[in-house]
């Protein structure tokens, strides 16, 4: 049915699918992996591991911003818990480094 609403809708979804795939390949794989490897060389491992917990928050923010998805109160509460946990890991890592420096004398 050329020119019909269903055909144009199918084309739009197909373009969005290819755009999504390109984004996942580019941002998710190439840029993400490169950044992860760089972080492993420059930041303590436990702090680098927290990226796994932050990814869903980024997905929710992008969905809200670009796809008009509405975050639920549970999602917002989860965001607060995740961000609080990442800050706690970072803070405890800093504290451990300070104690180690004091013990070594540096």
Tab-separated table of C-alpha atoms in Angstrom:
chain	number	residue	atom	x	y	z
A	1	UNK	CA	0.000	0.000	0.000
A	2	UNK	CA	2.338	2.746	-1.166
A	3	UNK	CA	1.591	6.136	0.310
A	4	UNK	CA	-0.501	4.736	3.129
A	5	UNK	CA	-0.040	5.669	6.758
A	6	UNK	CA	1.064	2.126	7.657
A	7	UNK	CA	3.816	2.152	5.022
A	8	UNK	CA	5.201	5.526	6.137
A	9	UNK	CA	5.079	4.417	9.774
A	10	UNK	CA	7.041	1.273	8.898
A	11	UNK	CA	9.704	3.359	7.144
A	12	UNK	CA	9.991	5.666	10.165
A	13	UNK	CA	10.438	2.743	12.553
A	14	UNK	CA	12.996	1.186	10.245
A	15	UNK	CA	15.042	4.407	10.198
A	16	UNK	CA	14.798	4.703	13.968
A	17	UNK	CA	15.954	1.099	14.322
A	18	UNK	CA	19.027	1.716	12.174
A	19	UNK	CA	19.761	4.939	14.036
A	20	UNK	CA	19.465	3.090	17.336
A	21	UNK	CA	21.775	0.354	16.132
A	22	UNK	CA	24.331	2.925	14.954
A	23	UNK	CA	24.168	4.643	18.347
A	24	UNK	CA	24.678	1.374	20.212
A	25	UNK	CA	27.645	0.465	18.033
A	26	UNK	CA	29.216	3.913	18.232
A	27	UNK	CA	28.485	5.127	21.731
A	28	UNK	CA	27.855	1.862	23.495
A	29	UNK	CA	30.683	-0.179	22.074
A	30	UNK	CA	33.486	1.923	20.676
A	31	UNK	CA	33.311	5.024	22.880
A	32	UNK	CA	32.145	3.137	25.961
A	33	UNK	CA	34.860	0.486	25.743
A	34	UNK	CA	37.576	3.066	25.073
A	35	UNK	CA	36.475	5.132	28.059
A	36	UNK	CA	36.287	2.017	30.246
A	37	UNK	CA	39.828	0.961	29.334
A	38	UNK	CA	41.149	4.473	29.974
A	39	UNK	CA	39.407	4.541	33.360
A	40	UNK	CA	40.939	1.202	34.349
A	41	UNK	CA	44.382	2.750	33.862
A	42	UNK	CA	43.628	5.956	35.777
A	43	UNK	CA	40.998	5.181	38.445
A	44	UNK	CA	40.726	2.467	41.133
A	45	UNK	CA	38.863	-0.653	39.963
A	46	UNK	CA	35.933	-0.485	42.425
A	47	UNK	CA	35.112	3.025	41.276
A	48	UNK	CA	35.282	1.998	37.614
A	49	UNK	CA	32.876	-0.860	38.325
A	50	UNK	CA	30.200	1.619	39.415
A	51	UNK	CA	29.607	2.555	35.758
A	52	UNK	CA	27.409	-0.548	35.564
A	53	UNK	CA	25.014	1.018	38.037
A	54	UNK	CA	24.991	4.438	36.376
A	55	UNK	CA	24.105	3.174	32.872
A	56	UNK	CA	20.394	2.591	33.665
A	57	UNK	CA	20.154	6.127	35.062
A	58	UNK	CA	21.570	7.523	31.832
A	59	UNK	CA	19.064	5.431	29.862
A	60	UNK	CA	16.160	6.782	31.947
A	61	UNK	CA	17.350	10.375	31.501
A	62	UNK	CA	17.733	9.926	27.735
A	63	UNK	CA	14.296	8.286	27.508
A	64	UNK	CA	12.749	11.155	29.454
A	65	UNK	CA	14.537	13.817	27.420
A	66	UNK	CA	14.162	12.429	23.908
A	67	UNK	CA	11.245	9.968	23.997
A	68	UNK	CA	8.898	11.710	26.455
A	69	UNK	CA	9.018	8.770	28.880
A	70	UNK	CA	7.875	9.604	32.395
A	71	UNK	CA	10.085	8.525	35.316
A	72	UNK	CA	8.098	6.914	38.116
A	73	UNK	CA	8.650	7.634	41.812
A	74	UNK	CA	10.299	4.198	42.124
A	75	UNK	CA	12.732	5.073	39.336
A	76	UNK	CA	13.599	8.360	41.027
A	77	UNK	CA	14.107	6.616	44.363
A	78	UNK	CA	16.355	4.068	42.650
A	79	UNK	CA	18.331	6.892	41.070
A	80	UNK	CA	18.936	8.449	44.479
A	81	UNK	CA	20.079	5.089	45.872
A	82	UNK	CA	22.427	4.430	42.963
A	83	UNK	CA	23.984	7.889	43.019
A	84	UNK	CA	24.341	7.669	46.811
A	85	UNK	CA	26.049	4.279	46.470
A	86	UNK	CA	28.475	5.543	43.832
A	87	UNK	CA	29.348	8.525	46.037
A	88	UNK	CA	29.871	6.174	48.999
A	89	UNK	CA	32.236	3.956	46.985
A	90	UNK	CA	34.150	7.018	45.802
A	91	UNK	CA	34.325	8.505	49.311
A	92	UNK	CA	35.423	5.243	50.940
A	93	UNK	CA	38.082	4.778	48.255
A	94	UNK	CA	39.456	8.259	48.923
A	95	UNK	CA	39.469	7.592	52.654
A	96	UNK	CA	41.297	4.298	52.159
A	97	UNK	CA	43.942	6.021	50.011
A	98	UNK	CA	44.485	8.654	52.708
A	99	UNK	CA	44.892	5.983	55.393
A	100	UNK	CA	47.312	4.074	53.173
A	101	UNK	CA	49.410	7.207	52.533
A	102	UNK	CA	49.481	7.995	56.246
A	103	UNK	CA	50.577	4.445	57.088
A	104	UNK	CA	53.321	4.451	54.423
A	105	UNK	CA	54.412	7.930	55.389
A	106	UNK	CA	53.839	9.599	52.020
